[in-house]
Tab-separated table of C-alpha atoms in Angstrom:
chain	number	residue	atom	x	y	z
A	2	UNK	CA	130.875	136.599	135.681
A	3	UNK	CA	131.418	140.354	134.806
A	4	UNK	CA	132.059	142.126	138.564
A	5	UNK	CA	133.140	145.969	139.348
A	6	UNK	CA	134.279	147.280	143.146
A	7	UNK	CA	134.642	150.555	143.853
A	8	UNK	CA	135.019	152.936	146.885
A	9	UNK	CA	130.848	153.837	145.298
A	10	UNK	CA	129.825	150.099	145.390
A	11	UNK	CA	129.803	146.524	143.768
A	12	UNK	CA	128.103	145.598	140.633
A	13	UNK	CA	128.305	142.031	139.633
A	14	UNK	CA	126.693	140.048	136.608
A	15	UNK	CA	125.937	136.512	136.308
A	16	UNK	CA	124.078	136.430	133.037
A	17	UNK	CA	121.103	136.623	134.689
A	18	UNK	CA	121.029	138.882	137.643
A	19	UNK	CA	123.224	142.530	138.208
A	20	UNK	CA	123.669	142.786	141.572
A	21	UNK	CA	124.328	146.144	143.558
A	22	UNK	CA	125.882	146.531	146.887
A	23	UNK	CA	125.865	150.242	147.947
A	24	UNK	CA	129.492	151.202	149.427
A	25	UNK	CA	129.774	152.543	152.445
A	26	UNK	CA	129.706	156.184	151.993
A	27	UNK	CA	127.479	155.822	149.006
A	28	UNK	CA	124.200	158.066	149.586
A	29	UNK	CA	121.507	157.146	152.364
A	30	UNK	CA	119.207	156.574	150.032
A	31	UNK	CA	120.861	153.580	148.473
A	32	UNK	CA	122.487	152.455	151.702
A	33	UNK	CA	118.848	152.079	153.123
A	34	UNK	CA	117.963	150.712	150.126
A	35	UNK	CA	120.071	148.216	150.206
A	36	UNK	CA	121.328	145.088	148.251
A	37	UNK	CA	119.450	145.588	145.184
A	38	UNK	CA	118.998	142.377	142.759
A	39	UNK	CA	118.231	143.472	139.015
A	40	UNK	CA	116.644	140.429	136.877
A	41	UNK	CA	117.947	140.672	133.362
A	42	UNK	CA	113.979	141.173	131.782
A	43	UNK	CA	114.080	144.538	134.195
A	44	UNK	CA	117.413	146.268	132.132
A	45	UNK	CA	116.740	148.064	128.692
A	46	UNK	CA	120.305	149.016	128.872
A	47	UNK	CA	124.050	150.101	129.807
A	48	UNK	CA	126.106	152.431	129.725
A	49	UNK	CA	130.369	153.936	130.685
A	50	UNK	CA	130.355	157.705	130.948
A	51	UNK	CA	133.933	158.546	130.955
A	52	UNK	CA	134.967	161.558	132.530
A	53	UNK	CA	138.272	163.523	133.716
A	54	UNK	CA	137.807	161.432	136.848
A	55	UNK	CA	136.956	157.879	135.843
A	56	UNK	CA	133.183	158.359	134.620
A	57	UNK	CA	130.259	156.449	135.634
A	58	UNK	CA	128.509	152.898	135.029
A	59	UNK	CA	124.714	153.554	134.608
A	60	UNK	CA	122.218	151.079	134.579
A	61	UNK	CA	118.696	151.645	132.570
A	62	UNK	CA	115.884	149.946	133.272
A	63	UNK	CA	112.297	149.401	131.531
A	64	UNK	CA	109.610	152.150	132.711
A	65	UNK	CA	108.098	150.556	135.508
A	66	UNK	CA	109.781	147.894	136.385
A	67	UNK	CA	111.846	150.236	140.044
A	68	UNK	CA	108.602	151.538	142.230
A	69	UNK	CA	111.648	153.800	143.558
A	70	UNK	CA	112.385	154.844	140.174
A	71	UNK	CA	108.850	155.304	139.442
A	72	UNK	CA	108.103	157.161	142.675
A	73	UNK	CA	111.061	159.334	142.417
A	74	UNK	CA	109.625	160.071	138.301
A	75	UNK	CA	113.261	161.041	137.503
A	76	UNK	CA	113.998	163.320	140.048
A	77	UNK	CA	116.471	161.525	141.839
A	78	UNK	CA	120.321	163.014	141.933
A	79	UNK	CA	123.207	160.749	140.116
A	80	UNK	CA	124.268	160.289	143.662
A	81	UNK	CA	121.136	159.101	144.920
A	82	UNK	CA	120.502	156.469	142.106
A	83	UNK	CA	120.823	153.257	142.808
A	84	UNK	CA	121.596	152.237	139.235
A	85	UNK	CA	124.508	154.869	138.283
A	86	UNK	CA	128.349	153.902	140.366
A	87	UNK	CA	130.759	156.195	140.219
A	88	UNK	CA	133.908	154.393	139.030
A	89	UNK	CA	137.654	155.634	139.312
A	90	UNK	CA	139.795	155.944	136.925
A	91	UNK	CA	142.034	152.825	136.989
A	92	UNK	CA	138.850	150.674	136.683
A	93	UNK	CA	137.518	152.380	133.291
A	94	UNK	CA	138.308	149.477	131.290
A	95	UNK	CA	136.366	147.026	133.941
A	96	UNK	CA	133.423	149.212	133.484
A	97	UNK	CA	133.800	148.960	129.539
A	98	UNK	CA	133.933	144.910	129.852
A	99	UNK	CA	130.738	145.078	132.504
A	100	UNK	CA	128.778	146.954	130.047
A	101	UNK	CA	130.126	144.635	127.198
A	102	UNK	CA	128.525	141.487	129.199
A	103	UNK	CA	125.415	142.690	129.917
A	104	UNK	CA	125.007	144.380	126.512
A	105	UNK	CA	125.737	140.947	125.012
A	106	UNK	CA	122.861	139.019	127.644
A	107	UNK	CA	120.093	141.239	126.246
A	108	UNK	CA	121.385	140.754	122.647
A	109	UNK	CA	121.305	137.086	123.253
A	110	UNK	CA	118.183	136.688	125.342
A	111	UNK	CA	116.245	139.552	122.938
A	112	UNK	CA	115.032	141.982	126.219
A	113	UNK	CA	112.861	144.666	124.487
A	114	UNK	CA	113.716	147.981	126.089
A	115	UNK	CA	110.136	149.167	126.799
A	116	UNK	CA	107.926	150.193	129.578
A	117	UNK	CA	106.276	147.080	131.505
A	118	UNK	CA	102.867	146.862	132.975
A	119	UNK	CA	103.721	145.489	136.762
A	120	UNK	CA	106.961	146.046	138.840
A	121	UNK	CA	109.937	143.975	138.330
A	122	UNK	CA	111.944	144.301	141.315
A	123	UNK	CA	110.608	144.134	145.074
A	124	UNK	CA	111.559	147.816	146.175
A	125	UNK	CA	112.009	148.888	149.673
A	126	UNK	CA	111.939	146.409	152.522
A	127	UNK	CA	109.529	146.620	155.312
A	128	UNK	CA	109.315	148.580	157.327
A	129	UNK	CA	110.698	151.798	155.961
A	130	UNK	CA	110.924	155.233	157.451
A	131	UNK	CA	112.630	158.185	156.011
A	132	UNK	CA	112.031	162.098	155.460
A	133	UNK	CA	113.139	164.939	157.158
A	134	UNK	CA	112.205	168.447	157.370
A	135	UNK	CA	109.069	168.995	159.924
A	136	UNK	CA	108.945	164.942	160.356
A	137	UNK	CA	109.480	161.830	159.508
A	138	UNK	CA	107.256	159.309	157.465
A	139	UNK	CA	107.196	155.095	158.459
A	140	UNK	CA	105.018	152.435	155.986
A	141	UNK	CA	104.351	148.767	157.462
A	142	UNK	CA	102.526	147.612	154.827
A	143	UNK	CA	99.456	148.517	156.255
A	144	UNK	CA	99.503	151.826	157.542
A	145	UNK	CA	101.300	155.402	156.907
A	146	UNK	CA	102.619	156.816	160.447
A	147	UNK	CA	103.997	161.154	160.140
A	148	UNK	CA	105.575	161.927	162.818
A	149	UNK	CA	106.084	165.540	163.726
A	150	UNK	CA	109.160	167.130	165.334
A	151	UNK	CA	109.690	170.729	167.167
A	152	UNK	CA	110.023	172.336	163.515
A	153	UNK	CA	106.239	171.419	162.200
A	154	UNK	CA	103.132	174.107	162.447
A	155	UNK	CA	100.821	173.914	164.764
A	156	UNK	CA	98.301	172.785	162.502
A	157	UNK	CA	100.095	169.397	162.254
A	158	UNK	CA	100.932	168.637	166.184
A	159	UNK	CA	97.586	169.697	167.801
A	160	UNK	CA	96.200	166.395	167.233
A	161	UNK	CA	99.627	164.554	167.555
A	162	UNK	CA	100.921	161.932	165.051
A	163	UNK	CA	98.574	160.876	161.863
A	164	UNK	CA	98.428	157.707	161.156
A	165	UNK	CA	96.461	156.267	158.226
A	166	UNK	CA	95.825	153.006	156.803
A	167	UNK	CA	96.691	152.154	153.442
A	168	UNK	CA	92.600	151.820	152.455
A	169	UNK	CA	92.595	155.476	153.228
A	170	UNK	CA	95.148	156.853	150.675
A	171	UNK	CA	94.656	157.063	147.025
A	172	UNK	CA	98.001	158.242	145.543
A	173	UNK	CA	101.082	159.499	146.927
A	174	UNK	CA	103.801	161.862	145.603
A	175	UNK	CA	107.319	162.947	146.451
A	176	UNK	CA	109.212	166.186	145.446
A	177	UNK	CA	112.794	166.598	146.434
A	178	UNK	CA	113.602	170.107	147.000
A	179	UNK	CA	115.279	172.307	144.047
A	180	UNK	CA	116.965	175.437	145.084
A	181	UNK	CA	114.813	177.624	147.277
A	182	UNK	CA	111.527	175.850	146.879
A	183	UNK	CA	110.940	173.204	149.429
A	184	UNK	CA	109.599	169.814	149.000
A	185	UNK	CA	107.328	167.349	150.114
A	186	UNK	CA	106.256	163.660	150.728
A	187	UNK	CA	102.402	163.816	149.952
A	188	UNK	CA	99.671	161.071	150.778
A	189	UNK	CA	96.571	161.983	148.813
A	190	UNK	CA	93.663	160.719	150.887
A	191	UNK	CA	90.136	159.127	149.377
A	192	UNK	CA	88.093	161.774	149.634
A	193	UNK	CA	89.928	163.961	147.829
A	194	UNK	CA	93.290	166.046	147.854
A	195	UNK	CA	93.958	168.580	150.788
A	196	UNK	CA	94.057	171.853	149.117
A	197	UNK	CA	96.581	173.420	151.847
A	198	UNK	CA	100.384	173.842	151.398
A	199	UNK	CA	102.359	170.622	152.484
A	200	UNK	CA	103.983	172.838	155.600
A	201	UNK	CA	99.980	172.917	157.070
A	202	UNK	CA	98.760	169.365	155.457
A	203	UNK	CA	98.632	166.838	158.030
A	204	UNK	CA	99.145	164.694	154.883
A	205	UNK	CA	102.135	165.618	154.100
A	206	UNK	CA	106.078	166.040	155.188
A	207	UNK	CA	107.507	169.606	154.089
A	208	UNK	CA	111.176	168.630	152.793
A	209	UNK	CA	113.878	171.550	153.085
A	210	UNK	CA	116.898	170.182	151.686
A	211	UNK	CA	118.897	170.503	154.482
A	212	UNK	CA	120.613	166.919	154.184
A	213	UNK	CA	120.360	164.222	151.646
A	214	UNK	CA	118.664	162.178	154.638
A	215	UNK	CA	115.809	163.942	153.420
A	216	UNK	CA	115.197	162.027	150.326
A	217	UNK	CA	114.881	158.849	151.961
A	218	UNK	CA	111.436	159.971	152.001
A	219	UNK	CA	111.113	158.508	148.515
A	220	UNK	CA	111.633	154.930	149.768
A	221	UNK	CA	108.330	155.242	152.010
A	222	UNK	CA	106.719	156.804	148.598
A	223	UNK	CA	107.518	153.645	146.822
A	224	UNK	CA	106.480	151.126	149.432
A	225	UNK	CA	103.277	152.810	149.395
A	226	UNK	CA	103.091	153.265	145.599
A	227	UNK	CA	103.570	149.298	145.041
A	228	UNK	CA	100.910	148.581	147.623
A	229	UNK	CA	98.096	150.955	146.587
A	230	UNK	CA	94.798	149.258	145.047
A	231	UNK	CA	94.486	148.932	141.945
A	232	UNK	CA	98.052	150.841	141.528
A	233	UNK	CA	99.504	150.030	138.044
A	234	UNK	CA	103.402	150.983	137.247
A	235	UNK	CA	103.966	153.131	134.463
A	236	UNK	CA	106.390	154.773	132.691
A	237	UNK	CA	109.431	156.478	134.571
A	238	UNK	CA	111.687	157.325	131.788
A	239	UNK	CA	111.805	157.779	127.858
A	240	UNK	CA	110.746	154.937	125.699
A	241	UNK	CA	112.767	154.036	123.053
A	242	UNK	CA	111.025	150.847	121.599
A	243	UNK	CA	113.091	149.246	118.437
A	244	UNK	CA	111.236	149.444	115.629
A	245	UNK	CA	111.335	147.911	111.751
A	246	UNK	CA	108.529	148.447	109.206
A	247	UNK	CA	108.565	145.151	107.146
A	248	UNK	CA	109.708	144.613	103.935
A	249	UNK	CA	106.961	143.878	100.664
A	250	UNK	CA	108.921	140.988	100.023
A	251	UNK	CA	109.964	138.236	102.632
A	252	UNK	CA	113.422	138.749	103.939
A	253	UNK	CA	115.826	137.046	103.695
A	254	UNK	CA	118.119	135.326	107.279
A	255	UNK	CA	121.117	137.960	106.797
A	256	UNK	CA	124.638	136.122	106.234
A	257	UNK	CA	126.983	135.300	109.344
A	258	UNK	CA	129.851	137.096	109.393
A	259	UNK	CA	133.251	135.042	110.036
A	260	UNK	CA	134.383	133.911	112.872
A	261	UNK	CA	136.326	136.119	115.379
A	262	UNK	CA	134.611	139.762	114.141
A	263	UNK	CA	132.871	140.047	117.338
A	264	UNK	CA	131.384	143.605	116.495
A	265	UNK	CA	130.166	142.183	113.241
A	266	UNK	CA	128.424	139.202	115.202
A	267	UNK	CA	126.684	141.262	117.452
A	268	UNK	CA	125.287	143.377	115.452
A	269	UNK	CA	124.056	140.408	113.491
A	270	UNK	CA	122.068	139.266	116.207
A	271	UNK	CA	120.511	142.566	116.951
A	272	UNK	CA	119.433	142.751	113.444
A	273	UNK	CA	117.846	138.953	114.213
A	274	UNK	CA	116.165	139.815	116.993
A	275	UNK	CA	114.880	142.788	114.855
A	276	UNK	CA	113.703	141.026	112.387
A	277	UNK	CA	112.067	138.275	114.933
A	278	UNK	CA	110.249	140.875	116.851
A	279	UNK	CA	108.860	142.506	113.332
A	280	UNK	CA	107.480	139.130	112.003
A	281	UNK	CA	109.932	138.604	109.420
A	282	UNK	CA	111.620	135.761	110.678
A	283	UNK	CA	109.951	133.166	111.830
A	284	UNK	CA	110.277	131.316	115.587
A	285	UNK	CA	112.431	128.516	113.614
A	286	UNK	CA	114.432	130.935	111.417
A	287	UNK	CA	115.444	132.562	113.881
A	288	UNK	CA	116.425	129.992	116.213
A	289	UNK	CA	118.478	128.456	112.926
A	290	UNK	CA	119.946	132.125	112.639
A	291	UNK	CA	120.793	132.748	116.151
A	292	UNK	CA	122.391	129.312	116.807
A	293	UNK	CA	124.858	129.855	113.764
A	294	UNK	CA	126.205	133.576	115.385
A	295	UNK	CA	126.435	131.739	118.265
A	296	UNK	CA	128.603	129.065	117.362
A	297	UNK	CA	131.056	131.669	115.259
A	298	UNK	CA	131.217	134.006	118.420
């Protein structure tokens, strides 16, 4: 088991599972996140990002398999992620031999790096409030609750709190806010999208970046994202599918190198599972194949 603890957090890796544990001064929205298991089919990869500092451990996962990362649609701050840890500088070589291990599990176990068509992980736990700015937004599962404080228009508190059930929204969106521009937690109701700025939409929370309690806000955008009818993941990041245009001729199962040149034997089984995934080598083959770098590793 591959495991990293830092003042940031704890990653550990079983083979199967990473498992993040938010430290305690980590960012609220990955302390209300939470404990955060991350089944091996949801990573397309890892990565160390050395710096003057120490550098940090990132974690990528297939588009569409986080609704946070999906509801956030990569606006979330390094410090906000729940898949980057910062790591210091005595523990640079741990983070090299983390993302060695888990490298080596989707070598072995041939996890394609792209985009999935249904969520992989459970996202945030109900129920779950966050926000800021002119209120605060709570999800139950069933219904959306904005609550206004002293700061919200008048537009908003004349008819007190709005509360909405879930059959009544058709999308939702969340903006952090970027320098002076302000942003927003938006529920999109059936009948159609309310054409008025978020700071007079009953609809919506106006976000002003005043604290980084603000963009728990994105939690409640996820719950409700995962729950919506009909709602399909997509997509949050770049896809970078492999890819191998087959050969006139059959190929031929590639040599194993010797014994002991690790490098050389994992790049041997990437170039199997290549060749697998294009059609080249059959089910068999490649089992033969893989077994043999296996044994010499």
């Amino acid at each position: 088991m591959a495991e990293i603890i830092q003042r940031d957090g704890t990653w550990t890796f079983d083979g199967d599972t990473v498992r993040i544990v938010p430290g305690g001064k980590a960012h609220p929205v990955r302390q209300e996140l939470g404990e955060i298991a991350v089944p091996l089919e949801a990573v397309a990869g890892v990565s160390f990002e050395p710096d003057r500092k120490g550098g940090r451990l990132r974690l990528r996962l297939r588009g569409g398999a986080c609704p946070v990362l999906r509801a956030a649609d990569g606006r979330l701050r390094d410090g906000a992620d729940p898949y980057v840890l910062t790591v210091e500088k005595d523990r640079t070589g741990v983070a090299e031999y983390f993302v060695d291990e888990v490298r080596n599990a989707l070598l072995i176990e041939q996890v394609p790096d792209g985009p999935v068509d249904r969520f992989l992980l459970p996202g945030p736990t109900l129920p779950v409030s966050g926000g800021g700015g002119d209120g605060t937004a709570s999800f139950d599962g069933e219904s959306v609750r904005l609550t206004w404080n002293w700061k919200a228009e008048e537009s908003k508190t004349a008819g007190g709190a709005s509360i909405f059930p879930l059959s009544r929204i058709a999308g939702v969106r969340w903006l952090p806010s970027i320098g002076l521009e302000n942003g927003y937690l938006r529920f999109e109701p059936v009948e159609g999208p309310v054409s008025a700025p978020p700071k007079y939409d009953p609809y919506a929370l106006d976000l002003w970046g005043m604290s980084k309690k603000e963009h728990t806000a994105v939690l409640v955008a996820a719950a409700v994202l995962m729950r919506l009818p009909g709602a399909r993941a997509a997509p949050d990041g770049p896809e970078a599918p492999s890819s191998l245009t087959k050969a006139a001729e059959p190929a031929a199962v590639p040599a194993t190198p010797p014994a002991g040149d690790h490098d050389a034997l994992l790049r041997r089984l990437r170039e199997l599972g290549e060749l697998h995934r294009a059609g080249v080598l059959t089910d068999e083959e490649f089992s033969t194949a893989k077994q043999a770098v296996l044994r010499s590793m």
